[in-house]
CSV table of C-alpha atoms in Angstrom, one decimal:
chain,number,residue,atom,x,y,z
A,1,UNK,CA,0.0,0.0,0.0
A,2,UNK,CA,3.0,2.3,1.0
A,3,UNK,CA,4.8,1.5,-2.5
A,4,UNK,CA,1.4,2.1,-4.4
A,5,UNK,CA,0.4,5.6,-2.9
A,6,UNK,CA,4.0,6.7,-2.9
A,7,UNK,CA,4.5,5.7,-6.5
A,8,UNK,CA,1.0,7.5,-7.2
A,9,UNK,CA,2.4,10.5,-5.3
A,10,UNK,CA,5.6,10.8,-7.1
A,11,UNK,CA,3.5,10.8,-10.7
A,12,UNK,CA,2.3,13.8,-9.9
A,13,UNK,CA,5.3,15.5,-8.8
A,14,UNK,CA,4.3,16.3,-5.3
A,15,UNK,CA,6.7,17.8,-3.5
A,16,UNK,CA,9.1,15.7,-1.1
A,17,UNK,CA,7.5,17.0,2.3
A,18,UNK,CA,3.8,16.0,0.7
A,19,UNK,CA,4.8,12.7,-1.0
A,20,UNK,CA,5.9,11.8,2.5
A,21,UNK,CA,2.7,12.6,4.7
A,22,UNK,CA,0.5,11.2,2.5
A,23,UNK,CA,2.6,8.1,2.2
A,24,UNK,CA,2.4,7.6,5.9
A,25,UNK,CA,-1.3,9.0,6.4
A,26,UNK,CA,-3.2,6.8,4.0
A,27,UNK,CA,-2.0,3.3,5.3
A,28,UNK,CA,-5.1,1.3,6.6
A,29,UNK,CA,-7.2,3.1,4.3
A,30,UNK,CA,-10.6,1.1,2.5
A,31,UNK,CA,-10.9,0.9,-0.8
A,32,UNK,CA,-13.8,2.4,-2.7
A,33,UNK,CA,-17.6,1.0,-1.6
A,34,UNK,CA,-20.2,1.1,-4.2
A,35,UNK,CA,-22.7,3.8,-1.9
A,36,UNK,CA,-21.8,5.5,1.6
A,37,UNK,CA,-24.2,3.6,2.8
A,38,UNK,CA,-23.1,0.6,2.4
A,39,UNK,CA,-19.2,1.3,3.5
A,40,UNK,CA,-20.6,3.2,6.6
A,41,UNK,CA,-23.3,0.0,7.2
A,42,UNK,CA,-19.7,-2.5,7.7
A,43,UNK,CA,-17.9,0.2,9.9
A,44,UNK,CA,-20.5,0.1,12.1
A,45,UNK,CA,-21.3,3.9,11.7
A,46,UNK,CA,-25.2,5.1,12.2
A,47,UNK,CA,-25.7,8.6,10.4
A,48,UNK,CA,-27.3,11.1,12.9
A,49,UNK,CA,-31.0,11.5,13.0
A,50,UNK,CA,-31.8,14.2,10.6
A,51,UNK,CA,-28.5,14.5,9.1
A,52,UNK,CA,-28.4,14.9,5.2
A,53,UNK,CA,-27.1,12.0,3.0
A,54,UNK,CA,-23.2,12.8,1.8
A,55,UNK,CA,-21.9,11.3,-0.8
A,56,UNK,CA,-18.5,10.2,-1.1
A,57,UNK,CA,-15.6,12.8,-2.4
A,58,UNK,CA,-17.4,15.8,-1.3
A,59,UNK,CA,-15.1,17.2,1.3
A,60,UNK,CA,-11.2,16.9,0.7
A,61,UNK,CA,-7.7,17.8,2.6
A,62,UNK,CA,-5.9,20.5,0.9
A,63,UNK,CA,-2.1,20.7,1.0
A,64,UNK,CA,0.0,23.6,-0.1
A,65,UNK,CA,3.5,24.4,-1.4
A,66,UNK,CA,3.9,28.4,-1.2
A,67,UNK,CA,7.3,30.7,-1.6
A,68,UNK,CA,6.8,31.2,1.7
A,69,UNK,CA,6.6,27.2,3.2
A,70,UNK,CA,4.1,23.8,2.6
A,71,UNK,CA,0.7,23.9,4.6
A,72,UNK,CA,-0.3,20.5,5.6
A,73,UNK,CA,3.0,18.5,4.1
A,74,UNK,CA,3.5,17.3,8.3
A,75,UNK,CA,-0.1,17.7,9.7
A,76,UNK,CA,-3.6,18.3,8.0
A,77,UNK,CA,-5.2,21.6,8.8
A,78,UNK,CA,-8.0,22.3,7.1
A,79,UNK,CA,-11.5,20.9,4.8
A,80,UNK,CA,-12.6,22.1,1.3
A,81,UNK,CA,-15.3,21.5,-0.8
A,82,UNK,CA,-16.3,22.1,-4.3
A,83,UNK,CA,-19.6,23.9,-5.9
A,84,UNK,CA,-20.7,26.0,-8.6
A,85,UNK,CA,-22.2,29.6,-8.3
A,86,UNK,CA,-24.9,28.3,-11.2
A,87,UNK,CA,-25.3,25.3,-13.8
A,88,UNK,CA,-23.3,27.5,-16.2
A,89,UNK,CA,-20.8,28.5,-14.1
A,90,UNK,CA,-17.1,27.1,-13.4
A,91,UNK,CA,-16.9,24.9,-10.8
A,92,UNK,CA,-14.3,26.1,-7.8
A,93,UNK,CA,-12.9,25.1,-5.0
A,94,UNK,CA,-12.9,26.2,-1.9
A,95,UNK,CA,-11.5,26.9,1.7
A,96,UNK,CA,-10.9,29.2,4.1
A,97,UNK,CA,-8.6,32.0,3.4
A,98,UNK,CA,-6.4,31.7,6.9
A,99,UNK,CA,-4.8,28.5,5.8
A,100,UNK,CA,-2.7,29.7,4.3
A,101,UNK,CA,-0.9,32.1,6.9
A,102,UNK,CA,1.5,32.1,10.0
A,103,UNK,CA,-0.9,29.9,12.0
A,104,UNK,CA,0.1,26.7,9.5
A,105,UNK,CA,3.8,28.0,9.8
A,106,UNK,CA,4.1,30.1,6.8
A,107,UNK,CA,6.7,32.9,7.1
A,108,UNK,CA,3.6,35.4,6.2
A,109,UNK,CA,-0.3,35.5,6.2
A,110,UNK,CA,-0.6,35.4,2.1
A,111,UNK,CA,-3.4,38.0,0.9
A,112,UNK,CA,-5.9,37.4,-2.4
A,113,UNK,CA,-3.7,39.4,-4.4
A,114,UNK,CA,-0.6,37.7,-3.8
A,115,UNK,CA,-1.9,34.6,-3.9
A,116,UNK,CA,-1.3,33.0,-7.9
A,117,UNK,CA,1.9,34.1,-7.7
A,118,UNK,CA,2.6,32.7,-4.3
A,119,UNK,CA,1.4,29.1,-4.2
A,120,UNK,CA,3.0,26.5,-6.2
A,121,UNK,CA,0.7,23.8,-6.2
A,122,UNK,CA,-2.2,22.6,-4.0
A,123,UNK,CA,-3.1,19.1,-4.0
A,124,UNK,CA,-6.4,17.9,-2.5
A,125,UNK,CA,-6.8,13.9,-0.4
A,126,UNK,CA,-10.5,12.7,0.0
A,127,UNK,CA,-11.7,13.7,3.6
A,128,UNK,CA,-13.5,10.0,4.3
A,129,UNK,CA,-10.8,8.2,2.7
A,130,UNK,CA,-13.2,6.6,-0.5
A,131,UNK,CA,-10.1,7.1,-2.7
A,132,UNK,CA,-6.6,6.8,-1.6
A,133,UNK,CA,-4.9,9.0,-4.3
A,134,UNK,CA,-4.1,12.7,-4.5
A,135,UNK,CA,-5.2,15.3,-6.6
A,136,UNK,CA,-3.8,18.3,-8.2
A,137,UNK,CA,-5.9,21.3,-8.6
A,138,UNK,CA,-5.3,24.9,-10.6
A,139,UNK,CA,-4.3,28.4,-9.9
A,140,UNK,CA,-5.9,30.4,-7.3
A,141,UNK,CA,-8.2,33.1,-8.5
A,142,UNK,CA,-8.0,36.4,-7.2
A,143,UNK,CA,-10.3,39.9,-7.0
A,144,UNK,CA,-11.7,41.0,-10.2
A,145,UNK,CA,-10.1,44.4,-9.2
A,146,UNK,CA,-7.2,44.4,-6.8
A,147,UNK,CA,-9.3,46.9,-4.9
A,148,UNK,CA,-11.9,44.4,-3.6
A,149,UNK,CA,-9.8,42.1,-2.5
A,150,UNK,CA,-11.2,43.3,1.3
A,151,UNK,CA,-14.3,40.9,0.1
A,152,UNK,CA,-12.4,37.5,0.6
A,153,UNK,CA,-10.6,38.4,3.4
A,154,UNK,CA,-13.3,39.6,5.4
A,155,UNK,CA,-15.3,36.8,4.2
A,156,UNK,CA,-12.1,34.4,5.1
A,157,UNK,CA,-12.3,32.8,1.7
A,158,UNK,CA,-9.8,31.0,-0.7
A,159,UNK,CA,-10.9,29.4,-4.2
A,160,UNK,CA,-9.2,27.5,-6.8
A,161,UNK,CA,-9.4,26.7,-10.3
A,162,UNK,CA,-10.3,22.6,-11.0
A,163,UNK,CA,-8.5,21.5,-14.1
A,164,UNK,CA,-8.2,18.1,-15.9
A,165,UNK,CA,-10.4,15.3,-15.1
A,166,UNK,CA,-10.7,15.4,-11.8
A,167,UNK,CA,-14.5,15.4,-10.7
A,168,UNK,CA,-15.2,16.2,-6.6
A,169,UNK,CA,-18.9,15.6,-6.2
A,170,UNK,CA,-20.2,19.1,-6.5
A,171,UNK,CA,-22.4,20.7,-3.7
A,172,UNK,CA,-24.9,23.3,-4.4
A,173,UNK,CA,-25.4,26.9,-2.6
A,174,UNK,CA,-28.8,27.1,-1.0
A,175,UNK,CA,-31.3,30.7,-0.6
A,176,UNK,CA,-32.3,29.8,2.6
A,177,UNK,CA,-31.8,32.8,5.4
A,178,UNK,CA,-30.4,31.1,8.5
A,179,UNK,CA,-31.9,31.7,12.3
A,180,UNK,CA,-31.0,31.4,15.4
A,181,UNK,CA,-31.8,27.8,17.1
A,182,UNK,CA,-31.7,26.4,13.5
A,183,UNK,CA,-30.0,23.3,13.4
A,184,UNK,CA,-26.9,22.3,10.4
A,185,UNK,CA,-24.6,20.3,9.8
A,186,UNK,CA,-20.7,20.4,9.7
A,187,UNK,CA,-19.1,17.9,7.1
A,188,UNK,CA,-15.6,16.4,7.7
A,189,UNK,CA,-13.9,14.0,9.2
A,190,UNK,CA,-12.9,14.5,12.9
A,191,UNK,CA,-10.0,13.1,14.9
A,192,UNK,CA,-11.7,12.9,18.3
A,193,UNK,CA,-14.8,12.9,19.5
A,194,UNK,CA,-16.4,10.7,16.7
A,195,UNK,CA,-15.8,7.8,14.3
A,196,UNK,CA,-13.8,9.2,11.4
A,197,UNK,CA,-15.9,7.6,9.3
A,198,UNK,CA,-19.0,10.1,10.1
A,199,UNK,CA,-19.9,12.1,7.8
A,200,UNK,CA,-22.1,15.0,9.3
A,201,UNK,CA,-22.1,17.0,12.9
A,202,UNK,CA,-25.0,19.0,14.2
A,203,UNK,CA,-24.6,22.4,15.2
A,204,UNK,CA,-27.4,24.7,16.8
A,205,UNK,CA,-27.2,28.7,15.3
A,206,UNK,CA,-26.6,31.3,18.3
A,207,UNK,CA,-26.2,33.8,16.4
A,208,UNK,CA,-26.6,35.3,12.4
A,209,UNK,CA,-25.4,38.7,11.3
A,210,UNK,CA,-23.8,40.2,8.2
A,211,UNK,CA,-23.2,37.3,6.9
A,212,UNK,CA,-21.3,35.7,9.8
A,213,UNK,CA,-22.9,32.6,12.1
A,214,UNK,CA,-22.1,31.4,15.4
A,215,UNK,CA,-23.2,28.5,16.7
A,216,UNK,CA,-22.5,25.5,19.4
A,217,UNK,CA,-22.2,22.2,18.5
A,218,UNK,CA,-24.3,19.1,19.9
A,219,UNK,CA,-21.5,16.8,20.6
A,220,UNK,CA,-19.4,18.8,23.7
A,221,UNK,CA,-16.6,16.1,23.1
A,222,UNK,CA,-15.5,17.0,19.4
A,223,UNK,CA,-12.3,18.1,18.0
A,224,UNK,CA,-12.4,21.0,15.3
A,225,UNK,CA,-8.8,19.9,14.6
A,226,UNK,CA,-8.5,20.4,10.3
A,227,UNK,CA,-12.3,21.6,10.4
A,228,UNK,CA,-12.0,24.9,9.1
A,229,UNK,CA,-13.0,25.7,5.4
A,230,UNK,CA,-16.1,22.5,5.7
A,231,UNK,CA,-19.0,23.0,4.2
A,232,UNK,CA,-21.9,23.3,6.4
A,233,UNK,CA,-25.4,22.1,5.3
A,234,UNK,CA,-29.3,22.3,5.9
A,235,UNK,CA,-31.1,19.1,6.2
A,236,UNK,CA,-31.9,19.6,2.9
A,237,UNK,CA,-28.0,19.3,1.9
A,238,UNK,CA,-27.7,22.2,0.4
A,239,UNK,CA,-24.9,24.4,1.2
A,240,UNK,CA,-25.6,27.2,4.3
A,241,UNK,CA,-22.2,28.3,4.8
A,242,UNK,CA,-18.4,27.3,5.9
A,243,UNK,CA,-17.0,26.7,9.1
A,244,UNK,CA,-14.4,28.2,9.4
A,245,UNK,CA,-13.0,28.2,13.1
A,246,UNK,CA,-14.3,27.1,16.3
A,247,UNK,CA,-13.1,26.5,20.2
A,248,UNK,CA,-13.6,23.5,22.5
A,249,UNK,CA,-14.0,24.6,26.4
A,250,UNK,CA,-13.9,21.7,29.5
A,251,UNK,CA,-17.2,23.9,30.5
A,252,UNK,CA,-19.0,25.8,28.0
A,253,UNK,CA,-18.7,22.8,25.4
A,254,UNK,CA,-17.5,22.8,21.9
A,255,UNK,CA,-18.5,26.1,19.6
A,256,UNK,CA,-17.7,27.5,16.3
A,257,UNK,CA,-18.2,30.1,13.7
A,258,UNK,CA,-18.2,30.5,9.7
A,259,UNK,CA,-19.9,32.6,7.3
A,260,UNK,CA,-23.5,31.9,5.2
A,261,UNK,CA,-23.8,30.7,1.6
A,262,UNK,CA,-24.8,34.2,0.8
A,263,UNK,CA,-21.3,35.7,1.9
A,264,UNK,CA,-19.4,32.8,0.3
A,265,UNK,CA,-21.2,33.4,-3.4
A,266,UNK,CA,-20.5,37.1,-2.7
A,267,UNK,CA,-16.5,36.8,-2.2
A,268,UNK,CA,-16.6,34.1,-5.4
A,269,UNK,CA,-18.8,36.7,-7.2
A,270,UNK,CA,-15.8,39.5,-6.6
A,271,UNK,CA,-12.8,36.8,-8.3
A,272,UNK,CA,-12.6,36.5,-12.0
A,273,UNK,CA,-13.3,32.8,-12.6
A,274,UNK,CA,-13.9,33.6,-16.6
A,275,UNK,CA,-10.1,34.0,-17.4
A,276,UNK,CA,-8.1,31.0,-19.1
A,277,UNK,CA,-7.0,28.3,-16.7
A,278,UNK,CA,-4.2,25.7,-16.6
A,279,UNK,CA,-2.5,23.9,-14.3
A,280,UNK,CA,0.7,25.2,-12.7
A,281,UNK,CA,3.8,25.0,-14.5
A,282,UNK,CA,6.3,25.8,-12.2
């Protein structure tokens, strides 16, 4: 298994530090069910009452290689997740923004319009594991006008170009207005708290204002660890918004924050996805 991934790795020309972690991380990992359903019936894992059905490769781990250091080539931080704004529109992906800055050991906190000529690749792994190889995504895009570029960082926002044949299973933006004591649903993969293998974790609203949401989560024993930049959905399974941060507390519980789908489409709506794409070439 070591010898497959690593050759798989090496075919794309990951770089060294990346090639190495997902070497190491995806040992033990199952091979590809036919339905969620059924791979999550022989683990033993019951999806939460309510809880929308995922399919497989709809969250992903991104990892980085900048000018200024790799994010995630030692230790996963963070979710993504793919969508388009409408049926005729390109198909990005997604994340939050903050990855890629001092807090994943970066020498500087990189800023939308530094970021295409800044990152060097970015390489996505599926979240739940339903395919153990590693895909390379396009450029970052950045502001429209290098004067808006206030829009994806308040909205704590990175997207990327998706090039080649790689398909993600696309997720869809939902109208919905979100309220307080409404309940949605964080998608990823945790590393405590949970089985890895569950898909979907509830979250009560506090709190909705200019486009920002706070809310608590049900489970006070979770870790957030590599959470931010998930998509979180109505029961419905459309998109509401992304989480994007959260904190864990021995006596207030587990609680987090992230923005709605309305300020996500607004920051993609301000980055000019209609110019050519193409992998990178460096």
């Amino acid at each position: 298994m070591f010898k497959n991934v690593f050759d798989r790795a090496c075919s794309a020309m990951l770089p060294s530090a990346v090639v190495l972690f997902f070497s190491l991380s995806m040992l033990g990992c199952e091979p590809t069910s036919p339905t969620p359903s059924a791979r999550d019936a022989r683990r033993g894992v019951q999806k939460p009452e309510g809880a929308p059905d995922v399919q497989e490769y709809t969250a992903w781990r991104p990892f980085f290689t900048t000018d200024y250091g790799v994010v995630s080539g030692s230790d996963m931080v963070g979710t993504g997740f793919a969508f388009r704004l409408s049926d005729e529109s390109k198909p990005v992906f997604v994340t939050a923004l903050h990855l890629l800055g001092t807090v994943n050991g970066l020498e500087k906190d990189l800023l939308p319009n530094e970021l295409s000529e800044s990152i060097e690749s970015t390489f996505l792994s599926d979240v739940f594991g339903a395919t153990d190889g590693v895909k390379q995504i396009g450029m970052p895009y950045q502001p429209c006008d290098p004067e808006d570029e206030n829009e994806a960082i308040e909205a704590d926002v990175v997207a990327f170009d998706l090039v080649g044949r790689f398909k993600p299973e696309f997720l869809k933006l939902s109208d919905e207005i979100i309220q307080p004591g409404q309940r949605l649903w964080m998608v990823t993969a945790v590393f405590a708290g949970a089985s890895p293998s569950q898909k979907c974790h509830a979250v009560k609203v506090s709190d909705v204002e200019n486009g920002r949401i706070q809310y608590r989560f049900e489970n006070e024993r979770l870790s957030l660890k590599a959470t931010d930049g998930a998509p979180l959905l109505f029961d419905s399974g459309l998109v509401a918004g992304m989480h994007q941060g959260g904190t864990a507390d021995e006596t207030q519980g587990v609680s987090g924050y992230g923005i709605t789908s309305d300020a996500l489409r607004r920051a993609i709506e301000s980055m000019c996805l209609d110019r050519s794409s193409g992998e990178f070439e460096r």
